[in-house]
Amino acid sequence: MADTPIIDIDPQTMSLLADSQMNLELDNGDMILNMGPQHPATHGTLRLVVRLDGERVLSADPIIGYMHRGYEKLTEYRTYPQITTLINRIDWLSSFANEVPFIHGAEKLMDVQAPDRAEYIRTILTELSRISTFLLFLGEMGLQVGAITPAFYGFRDREYVLNLIESATGGRFHPNFNRIGGLKDDLPWGWTGECKRVLDICAKSCDDFDRLVVGNEIFQQRTRGVGIITPEVGLSYGVSGSNIRASGVDWDLRRDGAPYLSYKDVDFKVWTHPDGDSFARYWVRLQETRESINIVRQLLDKMPSGPVMAKVPRIIKVPEGEVWVETENPLGQMGYYVVSKGSTGPFRTKIRTASFSNVSICPWLLQGIYVPDVVTVLASLYFILGDIDR
Amino acid sequence: MADEIVETEKVSELMSTFKKEVEKAFGKDIIESEINYGDLIIRVTKDGYRKAALICKDVLNLDYLSFIAGIDWMPMPTESEEGSGDTSQPAQPNEMTFGIAGSAGRFQVFAHVQSTSRHVGLTIKVDVDENELAVASWVDVYPGADWHERECWEMYGIDFVGHPEIRKLYLPGEFEGYPLRKDFPLLARVVKPWPGLVDVEPMPGDDGSEDEESE
Amino acid sequence: MSSLIFAVDIGWGATTAIKTAIVLAIIPAGALILGYVFLLKMMSHMQSRLGPMDSGGFHGWFQLVGDGMKFLQKEDIMPEAADKRVFAMAPIVVLMSTFAVYVVIPVGPELYVRNLDVGIFYALAVSSLSVIGVLMAGWASSSKFALLGALRAAAQLIAYELPLLLAVVGVVMQAGTASMNGIVQAQVDGEIFGFGGIGLPFILTQFVGFALFMVASQAELTQPPFDMPVAESELVGGHMVEYTGFRFLFFFMGEFGTAFAFAAIAATLFLGGWTLPGLDMDAEYMKVVGPIVLFTKVMLIAFLMFWARFTYPRFREDQLQKLAWKFLIPLSVVNILVTGAFMVWV
């Protein structure tokens, strides 16, 4: 892979190409193939304009923005509680985890600390959403590579976790359970027992994936050595989360960043893999799912009792200030830079999402590989369109 | 506001040492610097912005680029008068005030870099002259700056000198205007005005712990 | 076959017409049965879901028939830049090659269309005509995805013809004849170390050949793990991507009809065809029991094919070719050598 992507079509033409106002056929025998925006391999409306020589990729240009909803502009027109419903929808598979950094930012500026029980429940729900989104990943990466069956197992086991989240919060996908200062409600009776049962099911499911997918020789042949991200290049592109841990960088914001939620009360291992290829990314996420199950079990045992909501005024007015909060979301590092001028809504919110940077490495990463490997690499990077497009 | 280092615990050792290191490395380029909620924020001169990237990468070992974004400090022009009960957007102060580490004008670009081994983060702000909206590009130091700068250009109109090809990232090709600027209205409100209630009422049957504003 | 089971005398024209009609009926029926039992029901149960349950009342048996009717009543769409005649002819070419395979498959003591002396070679030769149909479909669709799929398919199908054929050579050597009826006869007459009770199904001595045949036929049918040409998550259908309606139905029938045919060939070559060890081959009741026996064996072999289909991910094109040229072909040549050595010295 070269150090700089070769894009020798001029920017003007690339823009017109991106807008589909022009159909480009090249003279020199290369072929321009348009993967997306409707394509089963790009989860959502990502479009890749790929220049091919036979089956080899010469250059790949991701074109995003088909789902751009203008979140940063919208947050300037909303109050803080209204924004939590908005930002749920950034990464819609692990939606609880998106609210947490924003709520923490507002709480920091207001100098409010949510009670311990609320933080524990928040952590449990964040880890449950991590488990659910990783189960989906483990299933659908097998699907992208060609094995149809793992996808069904992934969805089936994810249903248990989603039912659990629904019984606690009322919503499967977009719970909207966080409030500034705590949570809306306490857990229902019998939830912890049910949670332990579901964790056992998820642990068994991880073992199933280990045997069905990771142990499969064809899967290993398709993913080993494909799409290698070196740590220095990855970090300078801003690749975070499991992707960069699969390249050997031992960095996890739950352990290394500013302490948030209840991670300081649990023991967990941060998994890395030296290879940096697609197989490593799959393997790291499998181990992290098991680790999340472990974390939730520890939290359930240690859960304190008490209120779930701190004393906050009825109308939330956040004092003037700026704060940067970052968390380890399932997709990577997610952060909010909240600028407040003392009113009921923020002045500016910069939403830093993980998939935006994870996908920006595509022009560098996809050079020189085969077309089937493009699908494998995209599947292993695991981005969500809402996360890229905001 | 600039004096607020509001933290319940004292500024950690790590951050103080880091702040000294940063000030030594940057020297005269820093206009202001502050530690804010565990994060070091510095404001550099326009000429020092490109050099800042090199210092961060090579000297301070900040290997991870988190984001590069812009900010427009102009207060949002409101069409309704004060006290009309318009709930279409939260009321913001009318004078232009700046955030931590100040600002020379309306536009600023701020970037956040981190170190994965030393667990410290640095936010670098640089002022952008309103009449000549251009700063240096960081692409050859941090290749990931490519997409961030493209987005900042299309949202604010700030040119990044040295970027290999600035073109639109999110918006369609013929889009005119710079959406994230404060004088660009929210298009949804232009199309259909906010239908919200005039007064803020409590939710039925709550006991004071409900903190949501009704629509 | 001038006298059917009812011992009625009819002329040559009528018999040929009846045989053709039966074959024409078997192919959709076989495709339906295979598709329903394995693709819809077995796959679903292995993936812990139920599959169609409502259409037709009992476990959704009518689903595929309903699907067929749905395909038939769809609008006939062709891409604007497509080559219309070639686009229309391509599915017919694929289907014709499927039909032609059924000519030599024996279903009972005198239940076959033709007893060719070069039976098995004829069958394999004719089934490889489908490559032309695939290339026609990919080129005429004027879509880059279709073209990529067709080129991959051409390379794959040609590469896997060789292991298919060489695996069969071992069976032919042991049977002494290439005619399908002769092979069935040889399995009935053969002996295992002097014990003639169950005959000699060639799977016992030609197990390597059997494995090669299954792998190669999986590749010939472009089924996973060899479905690069039709890679659902990349090319969304390869050469078939622009086909809808009854043209797609032809492709679908061709794929499953060929699966049925290859399973029948494998059952005939390796498992003894329509005979069962304890039953007398020339008895009259074999004209009814024979097809049932063959059908059971076909379902067994199809079970293996479909099980592999939805368990394994797919090979990449170059890995696929490497497997064929560097592993399967040398293995099949070794198989032939060992078979020959055994036949000469044992």
Tab-separated table of C-alpha atoms in Angstrom, chain C residues 80-276:
chain	number	residue	atom	x	y	z
C	80	GLU	CA	-31.791	-0.376	-21.883
C	81	ALA	CA	-28.276	-0.980	-23.102
C	82	ALA	CA	-28.598	-4.757	-23.039
C	83	ASP	CA	-28.173	-6.908	-26.092
C	84	LYS	CA	-31.784	-8.068	-26.301
C	85	ARG	CA	-31.463	-11.341	-28.184
C	86	VAL	CA	-28.465	-12.620	-26.316
C	87	PHE	CA	-30.034	-11.489	-23.044
C	88	ALA	CA	-33.138	-13.540	-23.812
C	89	MET	CA	-31.266	-16.594	-25.030
C	90	ALA	CA	-28.859	-16.962	-22.126
C	91	PRO	CA	-31.220	-18.605	-19.607
C	92	ILE	CA	-32.459	-20.973	-22.280
C	93	VAL	CA	-28.918	-22.128	-23.019
C	94	VAL	CA	-28.333	-22.834	-19.334
C	95	LEU	CA	-31.603	-24.723	-19.053
C	96	MET	CA	-30.943	-26.748	-22.183
C	97	SER	CA	-27.699	-28.034	-20.836
C	98	THR	CA	-29.536	-29.150	-17.714
C	99	PHE	CA	-32.148	-31.024	-19.704
C	100	ALA	CA	-29.570	-32.777	-21.756
C	101	VAL	CA	-27.942	-34.310	-18.692
C	102	TYR	CA	-31.092	-36.178	-17.766
C	103	VAL	CA	-30.927	-38.217	-20.979
C	104	VAL	CA	-28.494	-40.756	-19.589
C	105	ILE	CA	-29.548	-41.084	-15.973
C	106	PRO	CA	-31.053	-44.528	-15.389
C	107	VAL	CA	-33.950	-44.565	-12.987
C	108	GLY	CA	-34.919	-48.219	-13.098
C	109	PRO	CA	-34.222	-51.486	-14.944
C	110	GLU	CA	-35.335	-50.185	-18.314
C	111	LEU	CA	-36.262	-46.674	-17.310
C	112	TYR	CA	-33.832	-44.417	-19.099
C	113	VAL	CA	-34.089	-42.161	-22.108
C	114	ARG	CA	-31.049	-43.469	-23.921
C	115	ASN	CA	-28.415	-45.974	-22.965
C	116	LEU	CA	-25.354	-44.321	-24.455
C	117	ASP	CA	-22.068	-46.155	-24.401
C	118	VAL	CA	-20.280	-42.972	-23.437
C	119	GLY	CA	-22.964	-42.110	-20.917
C	120	ILE	CA	-21.045	-40.410	-18.184
C	121	PHE	CA	-18.757	-38.490	-20.480
C	122	TYR	CA	-21.733	-37.291	-22.447
C	123	ALA	CA	-23.362	-36.068	-19.240
C	124	LEU	CA	-20.341	-34.098	-18.074
C	125	ALA	CA	-19.642	-32.701	-21.503
C	126	VAL	CA	-23.136	-31.434	-21.942
C	127	SER	CA	-23.350	-29.924	-18.487
C	128	SER	CA	-20.369	-27.726	-19.207
C	129	LEU	CA	-22.340	-25.987	-21.937
C	130	SER	CA	-23.834	-23.879	-19.197
C	131	VAL	CA	-20.619	-21.837	-19.133
C	132	ILE	CA	-21.622	-20.350	-22.446
C	133	GLY	CA	-25.006	-19.408	-21.070
C	134	VAL	CA	-23.405	-17.708	-18.075
C	135	LEU	CA	-21.033	-15.729	-20.250
C	136	MET	CA	-23.872	-14.699	-22.510
C	137	ALA	CA	-25.871	-13.524	-19.539
C	138	GLY	CA	-23.026	-11.535	-18.043
C	139	TRP	CA	-22.012	-9.841	-21.265
C	140	ALA	CA	-25.485	-9.041	-22.502
C	141	SER	CA	-26.562	-7.488	-19.230
C	142	SER	CA	-24.347	-4.450	-19.877
C	143	SER	CA	-23.679	-4.102	-16.165
C	144	LYS	CA	-20.255	-4.120	-14.611
C	145	PHE	CA	-21.326	-6.314	-11.751
C	146	ALA	CA	-22.745	-8.882	-14.167
C	147	LEU	CA	-19.600	-8.850	-16.235
C	148	LEU	CA	-17.379	-9.384	-13.215
C	149	GLY	CA	-19.581	-12.255	-12.109
C	150	ALA	CA	-19.624	-13.889	-15.522
C	151	LEU	CA	-15.871	-13.723	-15.907
C	152	ARG	CA	-15.355	-15.200	-12.480
C	153	ALA	CA	-17.879	-17.907	-13.291
C	154	ALA	CA	-16.199	-18.810	-16.564
C	155	ALA	CA	-12.819	-19.169	-14.911
C	156	GLN	CA	-14.255	-21.206	-12.066
C	157	LEU	CA	-16.406	-23.549	-14.115
C	158	ILE	CA	-13.620	-24.337	-16.526
C	159	ALA	CA	-11.154	-24.913	-13.722
C	160	TYR	CA	-13.405	-27.353	-11.911
C	161	GLU	CA	-14.349	-29.420	-14.967
C	162	LEU	CA	-11.077	-31.251	-14.697
C	163	PRO	CA	-11.354	-32.621	-11.155
C	164	LEU	CA	-14.945	-33.604	-11.950
C	165	LEU	CA	-13.923	-35.600	-14.956
C	166	LEU	CA	-10.814	-37.144	-13.474
C	167	ALA	CA	-12.726	-38.245	-10.400
C	168	VAL	CA	-15.116	-40.116	-12.651
C	169	VAL	CA	-12.286	-41.821	-14.574
C	170	GLY	CA	-11.532	-43.970	-11.550
C	171	VAL	CA	-15.101	-45.222	-11.490
C	172	VAL	CA	-15.047	-45.896	-15.215
C	173	MET	CA	-11.845	-47.893	-14.859
C	174	GLN	CA	-13.329	-50.020	-12.133
C	175	ALA	CA	-16.605	-50.572	-13.940
C	176	GLY	CA	-14.963	-51.235	-17.253
C	177	THR	CA	-17.548	-49.195	-19.126
C	178	ALA	CA	-18.617	-45.577	-19.417
C	179	SER	CA	-22.271	-46.347	-19.879
C	180	MET	CA	-24.352	-45.461	-16.837
C	181	ASN	CA	-26.338	-48.674	-16.954
C	182	GLY	CA	-23.103	-50.616	-17.208
C	183	ILE	CA	-21.770	-48.837	-14.127
C	184	VAL	CA	-24.878	-49.719	-12.140
C	185	GLN	CA	-24.573	-53.330	-13.319
C	186	ALA	CA	-20.901	-53.431	-12.310
C	187	GLN	CA	-21.770	-52.262	-8.833
C	188	VAL	CA	-24.353	-54.962	-8.437
C	189	ASP	CA	-22.075	-57.711	-9.768
C	190	GLY	CA	-18.988	-56.641	-7.910
C	191	GLU	CA	-17.658	-58.353	-4.810
C	192	ILE	CA	-15.887	-57.095	-1.728
C	193	PHE	CA	-13.070	-59.495	-1.059
C	194	GLY	CA	-15.152	-62.335	-2.317
C	195	PHE	CA	-18.319	-61.422	-0.432
C	196	GLY	CA	-21.009	-60.735	-3.005
C	197	GLY	CA	-23.875	-59.974	-0.714
C	198	ILE	CA	-24.171	-56.251	-1.158
C	199	GLY	CA	-22.338	-55.868	-4.424
C	200	LEU	CA	-19.624	-53.254	-4.633
C	201	PRO	CA	-20.858	-49.666	-4.413
C	202	PHE	CA	-17.938	-47.710	-5.742
C	203	ILE	CA	-17.930	-45.332	-2.833
C	204	LEU	CA	-16.089	-47.976	-0.859
C	205	THR	CA	-13.120	-48.161	-3.174
C	206	GLN	CA	-13.377	-44.750	-4.795
C	207	PHE	CA	-13.890	-42.695	-1.668
C	208	VAL	CA	-11.294	-40.187	-2.838
C	209	GLY	CA	-13.114	-39.950	-6.110
C	210	PHE	CA	-16.385	-39.439	-4.287
C	211	ALA	CA	-14.965	-36.584	-2.237
C	212	LEU	CA	-13.487	-35.006	-5.347
C	213	PHE	CA	-16.747	-35.366	-7.199
C	214	MET	CA	-18.715	-33.697	-4.399
C	215	VAL	CA	-16.300	-30.790	-4.147
C	216	ALA	CA	-16.107	-30.292	-7.873
C	217	SER	CA	-19.849	-30.520	-8.362
C	218	GLN	CA	-20.338	-27.932	-5.618
C	219	ALA	CA	-18.085	-25.670	-7.657
C	220	GLU	CA	-19.840	-26.484	-10.907
C	221	LEU	CA	-23.128	-25.417	-9.367
C	222	THR	CA	-21.574	-22.173	-8.082
C	223	GLN	CA	-22.783	-22.935	-4.582
C	224	PRO	CA	-20.968	-21.779	-1.481
C	225	PRO	CA	-18.120	-22.200	-0.645
C	226	PHE	CA	-17.555	-21.708	-4.368
C	227	ASP	CA	-20.091	-19.028	-5.108
C	228	MET	CA	-17.754	-16.192	-5.965
C	229	PRO	CA	-19.538	-15.608	-9.283
C	230	VAL	CA	-22.814	-15.068	-7.523
C	231	ALA	CA	-21.367	-13.575	-4.378
C	232	GLU	CA	-24.498	-12.332	-2.741
C	233	SER	CA	-22.887	-9.742	-0.577
C	234	GLU	CA	-20.671	-8.276	-3.256
C	235	LEU	CA	-21.989	-8.753	-6.733
C	236	VAL	CA	-25.541	-9.339	-5.625
C	237	GLY	CA	-26.133	-12.094	-8.121
C	238	GLY	CA	-23.277	-11.884	-10.591
C	239	HIS	CA	-24.451	-12.778	-14.050
C	240	MET	CA	-28.044	-13.038	-12.905
C	241	VAL	CA	-28.269	-9.597	-11.417
C	242	GLU	CA	-30.290	-7.999	-14.223
C	243	TYR	CA	-32.685	-10.889	-14.650
C	244	THR	CA	-36.181	-10.843	-13.214
C	245	GLY	CA	-39.392	-12.681	-13.793
C	246	PHE	CA	-39.505	-15.891	-15.733
C	247	ARG	CA	-35.943	-15.522	-17.051
C	248	PHE	CA	-34.705	-15.593	-13.493
C	249	LEU	CA	-36.974	-18.576	-12.932
C	250	PHE	CA	-35.133	-20.393	-15.727
C	251	PHE	CA	-31.797	-19.670	-14.070
C	252	PHE	CA	-33.143	-20.825	-10.730
C	253	MET	CA	-34.555	-24.013	-12.219
C	254	GLY	CA	-31.338	-24.559	-14.058
C	255	GLU	CA	-29.324	-24.276	-10.874
C	256	PHE	CA	-31.487	-26.611	-8.840
C	257	GLY	CA	-32.190	-28.947	-11.722
C	258	THR	CA	-28.470	-29.345	-12.255
C	259	ALA	CA	-28.042	-29.937	-8.531
C	260	PHE	CA	-30.622	-32.722	-8.774
C	261	ALA	CA	-28.880	-34.134	-11.833
C	262	PHE	CA	-25.439	-34.101	-10.282
C	263	ALA	CA	-26.767	-35.685	-7.127
C	264	ALA	CA	-28.387	-38.376	-9.283
C	265	ILE	CA	-25.113	-38.947	-11.148
C	266	ALA	CA	-23.223	-39.205	-7.875
C	267	ALA	CA	-25.795	-41.658	-6.541
C	268	THR	CA	-25.502	-43.735	-9.725
C	269	LEU	CA	-21.734	-43.727	-9.874
C	270	PHE	CA	-20.906	-44.209	-6.255
C	271	LEU	CA	-23.888	-45.499	-4.362
C	272	GLY	CA	-25.297	-48.034	-6.771
C	273	GLY	CA	-27.996	-46.014	-8.496
C	274	TRP	CA	-31.448	-47.439	-8.460
C	275	THR	CA	-30.438	-50.841	-7.030
C	276	LEU	CA	-30.510	-51.995	-3.456
